[in-house]
XYZ file of C-alpha atoms in Angstrom:
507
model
C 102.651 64.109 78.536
C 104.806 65.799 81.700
C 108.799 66.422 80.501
C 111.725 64.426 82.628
C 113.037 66.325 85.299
C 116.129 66.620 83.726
C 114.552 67.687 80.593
C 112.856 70.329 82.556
C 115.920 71.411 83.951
C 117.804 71.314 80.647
C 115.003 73.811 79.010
C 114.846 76.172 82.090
C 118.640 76.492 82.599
C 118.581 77.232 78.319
C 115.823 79.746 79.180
C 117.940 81.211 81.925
C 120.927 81.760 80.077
C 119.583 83.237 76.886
C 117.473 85.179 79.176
C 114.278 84.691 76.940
C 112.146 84.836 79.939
C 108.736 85.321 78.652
C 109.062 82.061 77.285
C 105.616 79.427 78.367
C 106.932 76.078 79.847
C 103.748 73.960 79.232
C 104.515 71.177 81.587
C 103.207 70.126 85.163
C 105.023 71.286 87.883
C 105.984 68.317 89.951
C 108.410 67.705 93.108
C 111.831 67.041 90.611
C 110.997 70.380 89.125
C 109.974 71.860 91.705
C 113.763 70.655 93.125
C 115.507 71.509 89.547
C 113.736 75.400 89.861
C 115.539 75.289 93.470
C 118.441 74.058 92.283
C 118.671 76.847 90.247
C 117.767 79.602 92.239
C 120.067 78.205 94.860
C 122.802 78.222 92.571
C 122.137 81.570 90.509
C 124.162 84.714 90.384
C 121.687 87.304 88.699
C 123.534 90.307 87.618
C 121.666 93.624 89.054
C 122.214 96.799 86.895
C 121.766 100.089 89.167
C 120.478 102.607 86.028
C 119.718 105.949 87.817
C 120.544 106.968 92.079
C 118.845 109.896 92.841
C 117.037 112.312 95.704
C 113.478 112.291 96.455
C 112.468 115.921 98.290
C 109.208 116.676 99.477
C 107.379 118.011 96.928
C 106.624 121.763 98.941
C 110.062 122.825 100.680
C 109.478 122.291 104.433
C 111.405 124.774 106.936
C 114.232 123.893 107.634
C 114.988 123.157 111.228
C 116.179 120.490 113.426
C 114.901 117.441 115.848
C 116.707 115.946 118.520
C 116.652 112.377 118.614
C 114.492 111.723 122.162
C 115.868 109.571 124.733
C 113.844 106.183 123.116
C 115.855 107.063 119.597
C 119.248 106.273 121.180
C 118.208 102.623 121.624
C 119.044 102.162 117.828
C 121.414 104.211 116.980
C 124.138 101.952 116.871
C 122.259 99.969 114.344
C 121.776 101.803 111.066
C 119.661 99.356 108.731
C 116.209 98.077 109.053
C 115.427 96.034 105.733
C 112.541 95.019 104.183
C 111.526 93.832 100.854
C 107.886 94.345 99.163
C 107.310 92.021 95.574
C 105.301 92.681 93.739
C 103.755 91.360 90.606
C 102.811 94.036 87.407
C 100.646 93.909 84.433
C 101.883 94.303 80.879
C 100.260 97.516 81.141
C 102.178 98.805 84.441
C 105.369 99.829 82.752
C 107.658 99.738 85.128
C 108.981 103.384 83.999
C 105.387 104.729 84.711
C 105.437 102.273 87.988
C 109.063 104.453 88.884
C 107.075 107.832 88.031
C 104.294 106.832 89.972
C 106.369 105.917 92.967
C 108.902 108.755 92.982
C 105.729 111.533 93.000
C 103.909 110.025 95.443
C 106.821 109.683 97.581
C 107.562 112.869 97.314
C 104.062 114.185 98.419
C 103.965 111.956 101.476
C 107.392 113.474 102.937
C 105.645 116.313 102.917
C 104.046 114.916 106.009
C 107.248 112.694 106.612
C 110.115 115.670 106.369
C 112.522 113.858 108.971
C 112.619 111.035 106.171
C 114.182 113.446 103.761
C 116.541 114.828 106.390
C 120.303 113.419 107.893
C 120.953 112.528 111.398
C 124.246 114.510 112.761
C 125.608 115.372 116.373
C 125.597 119.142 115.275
C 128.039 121.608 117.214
C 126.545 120.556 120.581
C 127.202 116.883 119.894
C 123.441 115.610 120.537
C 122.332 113.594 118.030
C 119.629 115.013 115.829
C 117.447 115.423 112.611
C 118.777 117.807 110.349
C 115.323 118.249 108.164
C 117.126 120.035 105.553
C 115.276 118.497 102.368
C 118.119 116.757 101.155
C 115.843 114.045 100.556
C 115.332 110.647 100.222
C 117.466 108.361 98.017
C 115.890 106.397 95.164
C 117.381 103.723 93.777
C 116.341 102.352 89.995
C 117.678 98.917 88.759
C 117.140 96.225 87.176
C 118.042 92.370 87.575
C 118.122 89.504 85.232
C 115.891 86.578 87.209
C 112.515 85.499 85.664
C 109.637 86.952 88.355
C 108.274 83.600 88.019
C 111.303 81.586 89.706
C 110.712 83.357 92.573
C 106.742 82.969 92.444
C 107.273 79.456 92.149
C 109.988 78.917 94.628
C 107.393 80.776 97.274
C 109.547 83.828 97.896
C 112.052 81.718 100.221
C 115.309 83.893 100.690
C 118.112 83.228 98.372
C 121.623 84.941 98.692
C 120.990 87.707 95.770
C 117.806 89.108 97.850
C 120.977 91.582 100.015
C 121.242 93.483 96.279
C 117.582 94.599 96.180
C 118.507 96.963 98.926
C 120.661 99.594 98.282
C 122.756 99.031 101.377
C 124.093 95.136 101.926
C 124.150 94.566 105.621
C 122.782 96.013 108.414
C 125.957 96.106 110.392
C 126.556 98.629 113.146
C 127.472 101.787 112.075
C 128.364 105.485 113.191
C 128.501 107.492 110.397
C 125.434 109.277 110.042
C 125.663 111.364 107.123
C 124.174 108.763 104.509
C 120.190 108.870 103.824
C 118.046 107.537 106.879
C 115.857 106.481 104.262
C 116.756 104.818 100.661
C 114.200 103.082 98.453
C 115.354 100.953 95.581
C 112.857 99.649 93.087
C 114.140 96.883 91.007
C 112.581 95.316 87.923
C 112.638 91.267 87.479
C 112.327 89.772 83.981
C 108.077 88.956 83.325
C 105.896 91.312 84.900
C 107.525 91.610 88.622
C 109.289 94.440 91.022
C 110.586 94.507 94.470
C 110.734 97.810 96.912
C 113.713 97.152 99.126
C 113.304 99.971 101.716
C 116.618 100.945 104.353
C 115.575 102.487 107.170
C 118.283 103.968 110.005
C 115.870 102.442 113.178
C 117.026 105.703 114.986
C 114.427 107.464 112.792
C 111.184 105.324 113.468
C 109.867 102.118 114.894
C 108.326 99.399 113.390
C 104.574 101.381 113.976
C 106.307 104.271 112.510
C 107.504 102.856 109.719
C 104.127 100.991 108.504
C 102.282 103.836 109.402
C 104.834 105.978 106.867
C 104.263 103.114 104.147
C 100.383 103.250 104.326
C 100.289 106.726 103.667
C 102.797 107.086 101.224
C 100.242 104.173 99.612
C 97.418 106.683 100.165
C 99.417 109.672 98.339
C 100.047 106.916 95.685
C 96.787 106.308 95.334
C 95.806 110.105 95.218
C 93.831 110.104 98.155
C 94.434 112.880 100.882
C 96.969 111.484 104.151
C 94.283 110.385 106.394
C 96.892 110.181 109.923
C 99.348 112.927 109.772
C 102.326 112.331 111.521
C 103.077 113.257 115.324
C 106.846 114.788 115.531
C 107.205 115.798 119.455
C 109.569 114.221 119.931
C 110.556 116.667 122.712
C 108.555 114.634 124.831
C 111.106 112.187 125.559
C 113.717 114.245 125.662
C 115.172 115.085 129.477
C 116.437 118.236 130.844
C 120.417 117.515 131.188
C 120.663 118.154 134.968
C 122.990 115.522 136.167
C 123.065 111.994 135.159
C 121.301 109.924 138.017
C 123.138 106.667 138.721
C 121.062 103.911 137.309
C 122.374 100.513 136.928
C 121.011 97.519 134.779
C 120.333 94.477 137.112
C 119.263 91.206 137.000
C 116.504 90.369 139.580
C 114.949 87.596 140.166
C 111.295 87.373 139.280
C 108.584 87.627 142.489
C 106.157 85.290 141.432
C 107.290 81.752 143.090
C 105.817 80.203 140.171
C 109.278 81.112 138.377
C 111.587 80.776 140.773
C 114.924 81.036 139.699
C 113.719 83.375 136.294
C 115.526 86.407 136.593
C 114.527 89.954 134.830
C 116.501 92.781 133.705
C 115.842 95.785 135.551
C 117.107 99.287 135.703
C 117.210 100.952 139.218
C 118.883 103.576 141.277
C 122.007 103.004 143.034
C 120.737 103.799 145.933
C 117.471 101.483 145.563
C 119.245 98.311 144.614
C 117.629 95.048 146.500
C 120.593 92.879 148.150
C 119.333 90.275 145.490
C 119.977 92.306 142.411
C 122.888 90.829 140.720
C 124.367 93.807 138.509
C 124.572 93.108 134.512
C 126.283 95.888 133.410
C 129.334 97.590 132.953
C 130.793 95.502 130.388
C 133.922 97.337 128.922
C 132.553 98.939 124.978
C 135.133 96.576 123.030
C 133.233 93.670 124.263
C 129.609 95.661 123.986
C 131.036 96.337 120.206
C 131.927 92.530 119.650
C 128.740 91.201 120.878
C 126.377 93.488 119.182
C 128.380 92.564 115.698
C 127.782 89.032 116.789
C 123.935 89.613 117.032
C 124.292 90.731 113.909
C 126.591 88.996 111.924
C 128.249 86.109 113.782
C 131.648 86.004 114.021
C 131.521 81.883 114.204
C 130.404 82.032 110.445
C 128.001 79.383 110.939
C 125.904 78.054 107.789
C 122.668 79.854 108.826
C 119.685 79.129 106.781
C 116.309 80.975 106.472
C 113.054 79.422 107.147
C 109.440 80.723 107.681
C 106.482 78.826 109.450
C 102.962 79.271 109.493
C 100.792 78.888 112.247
C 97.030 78.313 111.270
C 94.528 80.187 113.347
C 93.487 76.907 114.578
C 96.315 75.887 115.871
C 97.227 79.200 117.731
C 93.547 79.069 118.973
C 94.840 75.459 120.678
C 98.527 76.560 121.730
C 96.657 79.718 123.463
C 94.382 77.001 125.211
C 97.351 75.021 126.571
C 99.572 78.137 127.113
C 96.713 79.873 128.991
C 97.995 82.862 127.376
C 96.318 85.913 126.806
C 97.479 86.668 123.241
C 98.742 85.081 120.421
C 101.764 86.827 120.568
C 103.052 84.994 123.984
C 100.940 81.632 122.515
C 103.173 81.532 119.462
C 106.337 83.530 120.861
C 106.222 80.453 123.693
C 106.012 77.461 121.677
C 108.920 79.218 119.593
C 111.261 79.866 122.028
C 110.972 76.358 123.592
C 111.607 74.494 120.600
C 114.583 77.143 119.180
C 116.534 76.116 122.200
C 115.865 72.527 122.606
C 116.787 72.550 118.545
C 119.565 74.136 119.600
C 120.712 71.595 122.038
C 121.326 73.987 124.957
C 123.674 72.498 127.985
C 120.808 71.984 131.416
C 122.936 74.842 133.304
C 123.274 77.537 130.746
C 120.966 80.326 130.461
C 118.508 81.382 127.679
C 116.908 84.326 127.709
C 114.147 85.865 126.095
C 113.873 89.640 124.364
C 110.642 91.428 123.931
C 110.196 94.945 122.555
C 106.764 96.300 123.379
C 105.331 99.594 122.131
C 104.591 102.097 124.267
C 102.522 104.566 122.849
C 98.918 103.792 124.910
C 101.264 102.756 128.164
C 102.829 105.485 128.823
C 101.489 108.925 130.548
C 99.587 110.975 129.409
C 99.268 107.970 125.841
C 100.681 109.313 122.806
C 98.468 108.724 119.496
C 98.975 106.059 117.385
C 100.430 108.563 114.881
C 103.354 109.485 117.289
C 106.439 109.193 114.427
C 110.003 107.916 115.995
C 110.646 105.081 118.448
C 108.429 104.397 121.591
C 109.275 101.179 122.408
C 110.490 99.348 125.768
C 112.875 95.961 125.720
C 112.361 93.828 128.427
C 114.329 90.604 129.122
C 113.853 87.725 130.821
C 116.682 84.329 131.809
C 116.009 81.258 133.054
C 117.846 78.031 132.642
C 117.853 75.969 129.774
C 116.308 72.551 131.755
C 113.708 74.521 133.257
C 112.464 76.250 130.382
C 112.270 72.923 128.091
C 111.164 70.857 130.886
C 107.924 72.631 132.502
C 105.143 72.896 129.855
C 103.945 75.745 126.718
C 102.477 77.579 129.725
C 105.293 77.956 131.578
C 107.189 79.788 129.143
C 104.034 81.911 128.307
C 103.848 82.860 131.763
C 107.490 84.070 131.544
C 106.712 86.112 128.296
C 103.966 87.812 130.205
C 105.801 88.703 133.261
C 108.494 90.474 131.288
C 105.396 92.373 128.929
C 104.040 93.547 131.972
C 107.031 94.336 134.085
C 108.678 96.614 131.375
C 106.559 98.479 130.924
C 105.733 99.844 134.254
C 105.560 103.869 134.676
C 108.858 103.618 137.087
C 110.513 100.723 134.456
C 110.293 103.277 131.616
C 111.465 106.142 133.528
C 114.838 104.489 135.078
C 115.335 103.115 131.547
C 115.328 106.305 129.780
C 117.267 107.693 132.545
C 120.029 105.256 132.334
C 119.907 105.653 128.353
C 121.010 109.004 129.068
C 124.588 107.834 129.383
C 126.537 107.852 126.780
C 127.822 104.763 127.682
C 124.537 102.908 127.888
C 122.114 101.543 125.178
C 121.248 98.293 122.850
C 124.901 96.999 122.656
C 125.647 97.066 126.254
C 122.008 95.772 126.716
C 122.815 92.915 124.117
C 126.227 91.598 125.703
C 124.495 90.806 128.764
C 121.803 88.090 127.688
C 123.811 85.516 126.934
C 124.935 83.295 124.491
C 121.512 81.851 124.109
C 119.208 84.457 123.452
C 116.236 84.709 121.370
C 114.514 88.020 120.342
C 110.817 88.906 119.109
C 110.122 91.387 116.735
C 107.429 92.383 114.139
C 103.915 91.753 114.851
C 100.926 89.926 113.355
C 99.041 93.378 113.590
C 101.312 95.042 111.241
C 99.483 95.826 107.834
C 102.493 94.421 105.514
C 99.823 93.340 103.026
C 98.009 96.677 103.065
C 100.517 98.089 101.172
C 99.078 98.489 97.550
C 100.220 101.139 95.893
C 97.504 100.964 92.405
C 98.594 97.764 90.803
C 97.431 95.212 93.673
C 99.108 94.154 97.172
C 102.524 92.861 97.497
C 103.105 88.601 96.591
C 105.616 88.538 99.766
C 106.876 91.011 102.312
C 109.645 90.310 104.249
C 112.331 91.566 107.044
C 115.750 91.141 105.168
C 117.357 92.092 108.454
C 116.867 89.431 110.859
C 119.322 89.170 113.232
C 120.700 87.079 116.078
C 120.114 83.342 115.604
C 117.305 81.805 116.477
C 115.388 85.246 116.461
C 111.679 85.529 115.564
C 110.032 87.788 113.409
C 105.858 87.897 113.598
C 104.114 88.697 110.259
C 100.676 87.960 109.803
C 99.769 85.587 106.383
C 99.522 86.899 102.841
C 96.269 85.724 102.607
C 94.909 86.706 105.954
C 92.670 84.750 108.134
C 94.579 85.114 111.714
C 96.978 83.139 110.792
C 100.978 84.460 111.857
C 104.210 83.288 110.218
C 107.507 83.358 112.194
C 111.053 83.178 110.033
C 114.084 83.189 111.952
C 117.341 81.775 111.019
C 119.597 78.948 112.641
C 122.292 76.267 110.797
C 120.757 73.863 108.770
C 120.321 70.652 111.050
C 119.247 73.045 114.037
C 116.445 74.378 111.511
C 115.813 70.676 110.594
C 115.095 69.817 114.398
C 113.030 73.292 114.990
C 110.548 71.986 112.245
C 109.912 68.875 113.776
C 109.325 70.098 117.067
C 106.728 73.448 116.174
C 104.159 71.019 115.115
C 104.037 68.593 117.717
């Protein structure tokens, strides 16, 4: 015989509180427990304990010498933390002091390979920003939290307030202090058989490639088998000779193809090159840069954003790439997404959205880098249009869009002028930032990206997740847990926008 709901409730709550977690509940699960376990979680406070902080150095001293951060670096500096959280579930075997041992030596082994990891970014007597790889290591963070693994398992991993404290640093706000750890790792314990690795990553350090391609060795070293991609550190290669800075301006021009007429792109170009139609986009003063990057961040209106994720089955990306005519399931799923975020969001006809892409660069540029090139190579290409054109032309209009900014950004003379005009100190993300708009969604991630590779011995993470998502209305591409081509997008928006966004995806 299934328990009332509020019986249900009455014995997990008792469970809760006297923290007997291991307890069986030998019910059905139905939708008013299902609601009850939400309840809960929504309303919990879990206490985390931090029991030991300390340094992980590679396990053979490295020499000691230092990296300048390469023109493609100074993109992120401004923006310390990238955040991501790995659960996973244990056996009763796996104790989690032998999981901690297992974890701390293999890390260590891997920055063998990884020695920038272990190092500090400073400006150094010359005042260029670089990697001190001085073996100071990495920081490792042990704790402890008192929430039942289960609750989570059951509530499908859906982002709750107490997920900031599984990473050692709370918010990814901008930041210019550069002395802390570029990397910190904090492994906590849950209550029955579960841990999460909440990794902190400065973004100056590595790119998203970069940083999986880190994880899956330090997996490998876990594992005990030998590093099968060493890291590529030249990063030398994007670093300029200092002979004068050439006068490069960002500009918004408007897009050749007549098909999007009225679609304007970013583009940097030299003073002396600028088309009569170029309408210049920056030089805002740095206060408002400062503002509007916080705002992408954190924003200031202190909206009621709420978290959702949603999955997109292979079939139906195979049918939105067949309407989109678009030649990836990137731009198929990144155009029905950016449609329905700003008719959710109930965008005026006459403003402007506009649409952020980061695209790697590593087999576009000249001569191609290997895959194992370690740091950022990465390009950011935007695109604006107005908000009635966008929603009212169909999927393959905003596809089409997508594509035009992919390929124009990263053209051999787009990614010169850019890195040219990153060269001034007064250039870079938050300037880039305060000139898309109010409406502006972002891509990042991508379904390639091995998240669920990532098994250290005791079997491959539950849920993986970017704890850092910023802007609203922003998308982040993961593939599925469970594989099969299928891509989940979370992004974040207030509660009645997200309501409206989930009725129009599916349609």
């Amino acid at each position: 015989m299934v328990e009332p709901a509020n019986s249900y409730l009455l014995k997990l709550a008792s469970i809760i509180l006297s923290k007997f977690y291991l307890c069986v509940i030998i019910v059905q699960p139905t939708a008013a427990m299902a609601s009850a376990t939400i309840t809960l979680l929504d309303e919990a406070q879990p206490q985390l304990k931090v029991s030991k902080i300390s340094a992980v150095a590679p396990a053979i001293p490295t020499s000691r010498q230092r990296i300048f951060l390469s023109i493609l670096d100074f993109w992120f500096l401004p923006f310390r933390n990238v955040q991501r959280l790995f659960f996973y579930r244990i056996s009763a075997e796996d104790e989690y002091s032998l999981v901690v041992d297992r974890l701390r030596e293999s890390l260590s082994s891997v920055l063998v390979y990884f020695y920038p990891l272990a190092g500090r970014i400073d400006n150094g007597e010359s005042g260029r920003p670089a990697i001190d790889c001085n073996d100071d290591g990495v920081e490792f963070v042990e704790a402890s939290i008192d929430m039942p693994f289960q609750l989570l398992e059951r509530d499908g991993f859906e982002r709750r307030p107490f997920f900031q404290t599984l990473v050692r640093v709370a918010n990814p706000l901008l930041h210019q202090n550069y002395t802390p750890p570029v990397l910190s790792i904090q492994v906590t314990a849950f209550e029955g058989s579960g841990i999460c690795i909440g990794t902190t990553l400065h973004h100056a350090i590595a790119d998203g490639n970069s940083f999986w391609h880190f994880m899956k060795s330090w997996v490998e070293c876990s594992r005990g088998l030998p590093v099968s991609k060493p890291p590529d550190h030249r990063r030398s290669i994007f670093i300029r000779e200092n002979k004068g800075l050439a006068s490069i301006s960002l500009k918004a021009q408007e897009v050749s193809n007549d098909r999007f007429a009225g679609a304007k792109i970013f583009n940097f170009v030299p003073d002396d090159l600028q088309p009569e139609h170029g309408k210049p986009v920056g030089g805002s003063d740095p206060q408002n840069q400062e503002e509007t990057a916080q705002n992408w961040v954190d924003p200031s209106d202190k909206l009621e954003l709420v978290y959702s994720k949603f999955r997109f089955k292979k079939e139906r990306i195979r049918d939105l790439k067949q309407r989109a005519g678009a030649s990836s399931s990137f731009v198929a799923v990144t155009a029905q997404f950016w449609r329905c975020v700003m008719i959710a969001r109930g965008v005026p006809p006459e403003e402007d959205v506009s649409f952020t892409v980061l695209v790697d660069l590593r087999g576009r540029v000249k001569p191609p880098l290997p895959s194992s090139y370690f740091g950022n190579c990465i390009s950011v290409g935007v695109v604006k249009i107005k908000a009635r054109k966008l929603v009212n032309e169909d999927i393959s209009f905003a596809a089409g869009l997508i594509e035009e900014v992919i390929n124009f950004c990263t053209t051999e003379t787009y990614v010169n002028n850019m890195m040219e005009w990153l060269r001034s100190p007064d250039n870079g993300y938050p300037s880039f930032l305060s000139e898309r708009g109010r409406y502006a969604t972002n891509a990042v991630g991508s379904p390639r990206f091995p998240l669920y590779d990532i098994d250290y011995g005791w079997g491959k993470p539950l849920n993986v997740q970017l704890l850092s998502i910023n802007g609203i209305g922003g998308m982040v591409l993961d593939p599925a847990s469970d594989g099969g081509g299928s891509i989940v997008v979370s992004t974040r928006l207030p509660q009645h926008q997200m309501e409206t966004l989930s009725e129009l995806l599916f349609v």
